[in-house]
C-alpha positions as semicolon CSV with decimal commas, in nm:
position;residue;x (nm);y (nm);z (nm)
1;M;-12,717;2,717;9,011
2;Q;-12,955;2,825;8,736
3;S;-12,798;3,019;8,452
4;A;-13,068;3,287;8,492
5;F;-12,964;3,348;8,853
6;L;-12,598;3,357;8,750
7;G;-12,688;3,606;8,479
8;V;-12,854;3,832;8,738
9;L;-12,537;3,817;8,950
10;F;-12,329;3,926;8,649
11;G;-12,581;4,205;8,589
12;L;-12,553;4,326;8,949
13;L;-12,172;4,320;8,932
14;G;-12,160;4,490;8,592
15;N;-12,397;4,771;8,684
16;G;-12,211;4,817;9,013
17;L;-11,889;4,881;8,819
18;I;-12,072;5,122;8,590
19;G;-12,196;5,314;8,895
20;M;-11,840;5,339;9,027
21;S;-11,721;5,463;8,686
22;F;-11,953;5,765;8,708
23;S;-11,778;5,892;9,023
24;V;-11,430;5,825;8,884
25;M;-11,506;6,017;8,565
26;K;-11,662;6,298;8,769
27;V;-11,333;6,336;8,961
28;A;-11,156;6,357;8,625
29;H;-11,403;6,626;8,512
30;S;-11,339;6,829;8,828
31;Q;-10,965;6,816;8,760
32;N;-11,009;6,954;8,411
33;N;-10,996;7,318;8,521
34;S;-10,830;7,432;8,199
35;G;-11,123;7,316;7,987
36;G;-10,901;7,094;7,774
37;S;-10,974;6,756;7,626
38;Y;-11,080;6,483;7,868
39;L;-10,894;6,234;7,650
40;K;-10,568;6,353;7,809
41;I;-10,676;6,281;8,169
42;P;-10,576;5,933;8,303
43;L;-10,865;5,921;8,551
44;W;-11,113;5,970;8,268
45;W;-10,970;5,663;8,097
46;A;-10,980;5,472;8,429
47;G;-11,350;5,555;8,458
48;N;-11,411;5,436;8,105
49;A;-11,220;5,115;8,179
50;L;-11,452;5,049;8,475
51;M;-11,750;5,116;8,251
52;A;-11,613;4,876;7,989
53;L;-11,573;4,603;8,252
54;G;-11,927;4,673;8,369
55;E;-12,062;4,641;8,017
56;L;-11,868;4,314;7,981
57;G;-12,053;4,192;8,290
58;N;-12,382;4,294;8,129
59;L;-12,281;4,109;7,815
60;C;-12,233;3,790;8,019
61;A;-12,562;3,859;8,198
62;Y;-12,757;3,885;7,873
63;A;-12,595;3,564;7,753
64;L;-12,713;3,375;8,062
65;A;-13,050;3,532;8,142
66;R;-13,345;3,694;7,975
67;P;-13,319;4,067;7,894
68;A;-13,652;4,120;8,071
69;L;-13,475;4,028;8,397
70;I;-13,141;4,200;8,333
71;S;-13,254;4,539;8,198
72;P;-13,422;4,662;8,521
73;L;-13,099;4,596;8,713
74;G;-12,953;4,914;8,563
75;A;-13,082;5,086;8,876
76;V;-12,788;4,930;9,064
77;S;-12,553;5,181;8,898
78;V;-12,756;5,465;9,050
79;V;-12,750;5,303;9,395
80;I;-12,370;5,258;9,380
81;N;-12,312;5,610;9,250
82;A;-12,500;5,778;9,539
83;P;-12,271;5,665;9,828
84;M;-11,965;5,695;9,601
85;A;-12,056;6,058;9,538
86;F;-12,089;6,113;9,914
87;F;-11,763;5,948;10,024
88;V;-11,541;6,026;9,724
89;L;-11,678;6,358;9,598
90;G;-11,819;6,500;9,922
91;E;-12,168;6,548;9,775
92;R;-12,469;6,575;10,005
93;L;-12,657;6,251;10,074
94;S;-13,012;6,352;10,160
95;F;-13,304;6,153;10,295
96;R;-13,445;6,143;9,939
97;N;-13,123;5,982;9,819
98;M;-13,131;5,718;10,091
99;A;-13,502;5,645;10,039
100;G;-13,437;5,607;9,665
101;C;-13,151;5,366;9,727
102;V;-13,372;5,156;9,955
103;L;-13,645;5,139;9,689
104;C;-13,390;5,036;9,422
105;I;-13,250;4,765;9,650
106;L;-13,598;4,631;9,726
107;G;-13,688;4,630;9,357
108;G;-13,364;4,454;9,269
109;Y;-13,423;4,196;9,539
110;F;-13,761;4,100;9,397
111;I;-13,621;4,083;9,044
112;V;-13,349;3,846;9,168
113;S;-13,609;3,638;9,350
114;I;-13,804;3,598;9,025
115;A;-13,487;3,487;8,845
116;A;-13,403;3,238;9,120
117;N;-13,749;3,086;9,162
118;N;-13,936;3,117;8,832
119;A;-13,694;3,147;8,541
120;E;-13,614;2,823;8,360
121;D;-13,282;2,771;8,191
122;R;-13,290;2,803;7,816
123;P;-13,029;2,674;7,574
124;P;-12,837;2,936;7,375
125;L;-12,999;3,040;7,049
126;T;-12,874;2,903;6,720
127;V;-12,867;3,127;6,414
128;K;-13,147;2,924;6,260
129;A;-13,366;2,960;6,570
130;F;-13,296;3,333;6,588
131;E;-13,389;3,378;6,222
132;G;-13,723;3,214;6,293
133;M;-13,788;3,463;6,573
134;L;-13,650;3,761;6,379
135;Y;-13,891;3,739;6,087
136;R;-14,211;3,701;6,286
137;P;-14,458;3,985;6,207
138;P;-14,491;4,119;6,564
139;F;-14,119;4,174;6,598
140;L;-14,086;4,319;6,247
141;V;-14,350;4,576;6,341
142;F;-14,166;4,658;6,668
143;L;-13,833;4,690;6,483
144;A;-13,978;4,905;6,204
145;V;-14,153;5,142;6,444
146;S;-13,844;5,173;6,666
147;L;-13,609;5,245;6,378
148;F;-13,849;5,484;6,204
149;E;-13,906;5,686;6,522
150;A;-13,533;5,698;6,607
151;V;-13,434;5,803;6,254
152;D;-13,713;6,062;6,245
153;L;-13,597;6,218;6,574
154;I;-13,233;6,222;6,458
155;W;-13,320;6,361;6,115
156;S;-13,547;6,634;6,255
157;G;-13,266;6,763;6,474
158;R;-13,488;6,806;6,778
159;S;-13,287;6,894;7,088
160;T;-13,542;6,845;7,365
161;V;-13,460;6,613;7,656
162;M;-13,736;6,369;7,558
163;A;-13,612;6,353;7,198
164;Y;-13,263;6,261;7,315
165;I;-13,395;6,007;7,565
166;L;-13,630;5,844;7,312
167;I;-13,344;5,804;7,064
168;C;-13,124;5,643;7,333
169;S;-13,403;5,418;7,460
170;L;-13,523;5,298;7,119
171;L;-13,170;5,226;6,998
172;G;-13,077;5,081;7,337
173;S;-13,351;4,821;7,311
174;I;-13,211;4,711;6,974
175;T;-12,862;4,698;7,126
176;V;-12,985;4,469;7,404
177;L;-13,149;4,229;7,159
178;T;-12,843;4,210;6,934
179;I;-12,614;4,152;7,235
180;K;-12,836;3,868;7,353
181;A;-12,826;3,705;7,009
182;L;-12,451;3,747;6,957
183;S;-12,366;3,623;7,304
184;S;-12,569;3,308;7,234
185;F;-12,385;3,256;6,906
186;V;-12,048;3,296;7,082
187;L;-12,139;3,048;7,356
188;L;-12,245;2,785;7,103
189;T;-11,935;2,844;6,892
190;L;-11,709;2,802;7,196
191;S;-11,887;2,475;7,275
192;G;-11,800;2,343;6,928
193;L;-12,114;2,439;6,732
194;N;-11,988;2,711;6,497
195;Q;-12,253;2,976;6,435
196;F;-12,030;3,214;6,243
197;D;-12,034;3,014;5,923
198;Q;-12,359;3,190;5,830
199;P;-12,409;3,553;5,719
200;L;-12,656;3,669;5,987
201;P;-12,404;3,719;6,273
202;Y;-12,190;3,940;6,049
203;A;-12,495;4,156;5,976
204;I;-12,580;4,186;6,347
205;V;-12,231;4,304;6,452
206;P;-12,235;4,638;6,260
207;A;-12,600;4,695;6,358
208;M;-12,502;4,654;6,723
209;A;-12,200;4,883;6,685
210;V;-12,400;5,162;6,516
211;S;-12,682;5,148;6,769
212;M;-12,436;5,157;7,061
213;A;-12,242;5,450;6,914
214;L;-12,554;5,659;6,848
215;Q;-12,698;5,568;7,188
216;L;-12,378;5,687;7,360
217;L;-12,362;6,007;7,152
218;Y;-12,720;6,117;7,225
219;L;-12,704;6,015;7,591
220;N;-12,395;6,236;7,623
221;K;-12,583;6,524;7,458
222;A;-12,879;6,481;7,691
223;I;-12,666;6,485;8,007
224;A;-12,452;6,777;7,884
225;E;-12,755;6,995;7,802
226;Y;-13,002;6,896;8,073
227;G;-12,817;6,722;8,357
228;T;-12,861;6,382;8,516
229;G;-13,155;6,496;8,731
230;E;-13,377;6,516;8,425
231;V;-13,213;6,248;8,211
232;V;-13,150;5,951;8,441
233;P;-13,505;5,880;8,567
234;A;-13,673;5,912;8,226
235;Y;-13,396;5,721;8,049
236;Y;-13,407;5,434;8,298
237;V;-13,786;5,398;8,268
238;L;-13,805;5,429;7,888
239;F;-13,498;5,217;7,816
240;T;-13,615;4,938;8,048
241;T;-13,967;4,953;7,904
242;F;-13,853;4,924;7,543
243;A;-13,590;4,659;7,623
244;V;-13,840;4,441;7,812
245;L;-14,106;4,492;7,543
246;G;-13,867;4,406;7,260
247;S;-13,737;4,101;7,446
248;A;-14,089;3,983;7,525
249;I;-14,184;4,010;7,156
250;L;-13,865;3,859;7,010
251;F;-13,770;3,596;7,265
252;S;-14,110;3,543;7,433
253;D;-13,938;3,612;7,765
254;L;-14,259;3,651;7,963
255;H;-14,458;3,381;7,785
256;D;-14,409;3,112;8,050
257;S;-14,425;3,344;8,354
258;N;-14,725;3,309;8,580
259;A;-14,951;3,599;8,676
260;H;-14,794;3,636;9,022
261;S;-14,441;3,662;8,879
262;L;-14,552;3,926;8,628
263;Q;-14,719;4,128;8,904
264;V;-14,405;4,113;9,119
265;L;-14,187;4,213;8,821
266;V;-14,410;4,516;8,746
267;C;-14,410;4,624;9,112
268;A;-14,033;4,581;9,133
269;F;-13,989;4,790;8,818
270;V;-14,213;5,066;8,956
271;A;-14,017;5,063;9,285
272;T;-13,679;5,088;9,112
273;S;-13,807;5,363;8,879
274;L;-13,928;5,568;9,176
275;G;-13,599;5,501;9,352
276;V;-13,397;5,620;9,052
277;Y;-13,609;5,934;9,039
278;L;-13,555;6,011;9,409
279;V;-13,180;5,955;9,391
280;S;-13,113;6,159;9,078
281;H;-13,381;6,430;9,083
282;D;-13,259;6,568;9,416
283;K;-12,942;6,693;9,249
284;G;-13,098;6,803;8,921
285;A;-13,150;7,176;8,978
286;A;-12,797;7,235;9,107
287;E;-12,645;7,037;8,821
288;R;-12,842;7,220;8,553
289;S;-12,744;7,555;8,701
290;A;-12,375;7,461;8,701
291;E;-12,386;7,311;8,355
292;R;-12,563;7,607;8,196
293;A;-12,313;7,838;8,364
294;G;-12,040;7,660;8,173
295;D;-11,947;7,367;8,400
296;D;-11,916;7,078;8,161
297;R;-11,965;6,774;8,382
298;G;-11,979;6,515;8,110
299;V;-11,754;6,418;7,823
300;N;-11,765;6,712;7,585
301;E;-11,914;6,655;7,245
302;S;-11,592;6,708;7,053
303;D;-11,426;6,431;7,257
304;M;-11,718;6,200;7,189
305;E;-11,703;6,267;6,815
306;T;-11,326;6,197;6,828
307;L;-11,390;5,859;6,989
308;L;-11,672;5,772;6,747
């Protein structure tokens, strides 16, 4: 079995667990009638444990396959969350929801088919090879623009939904690239070729931690203030776009793909994006109304700051 195909399987499993975690945490939120801290609710921690396992699956996926193939599979979490919300939470499952799930499944199928039929296995990156990619002018431009725009949006204090989503997406793309690099270093080290005797991995670890923490903080703010109906579709599209673009520039992920594979990948991405929109947008108005009336459906900001 090709490592790329195995990576896609880990990505499907990981994002499935993340989708389940949304429903578990939502049950915890509904039990918090007193308005106290979510940190004291066992179900909230259970949901976060599922999310952590899902992210571990994504970590393995990025180690085995190209980020350009793994990033679009985030739609699986939306597909899993829709029936979970129906069976566990008793939420309405409309025709729009079902049509969106079908589109996400079709898009995911074609992404998996690309991984199985067109992606060639690549050896894990050494620190020296990664340094050669890291200092190429195209990627330095991408990194500088991404960091400048993210810092500018944070510094300006803008609180629009697009500002929050752009911060999460730009930082998320950097997180994906650092995870891919570190997972390669770990794989080589476990095989007997130590990559942690050089300074670069120790510089990447704090960069990854900071980008993940800020990404989580601003995603929480976006959902708390605007609801998933507005946040999820735009975040999925922008995050996937920046992650695939950054990976294509840094790792040359799409360099050896033929025209037909690229066309299928674009069509699959469009299908999953539309599916995510149909699944999440249908519940957006009701969620925003409840949230702005004082129903805090996400982790409150004080809890997030405590964790960070």
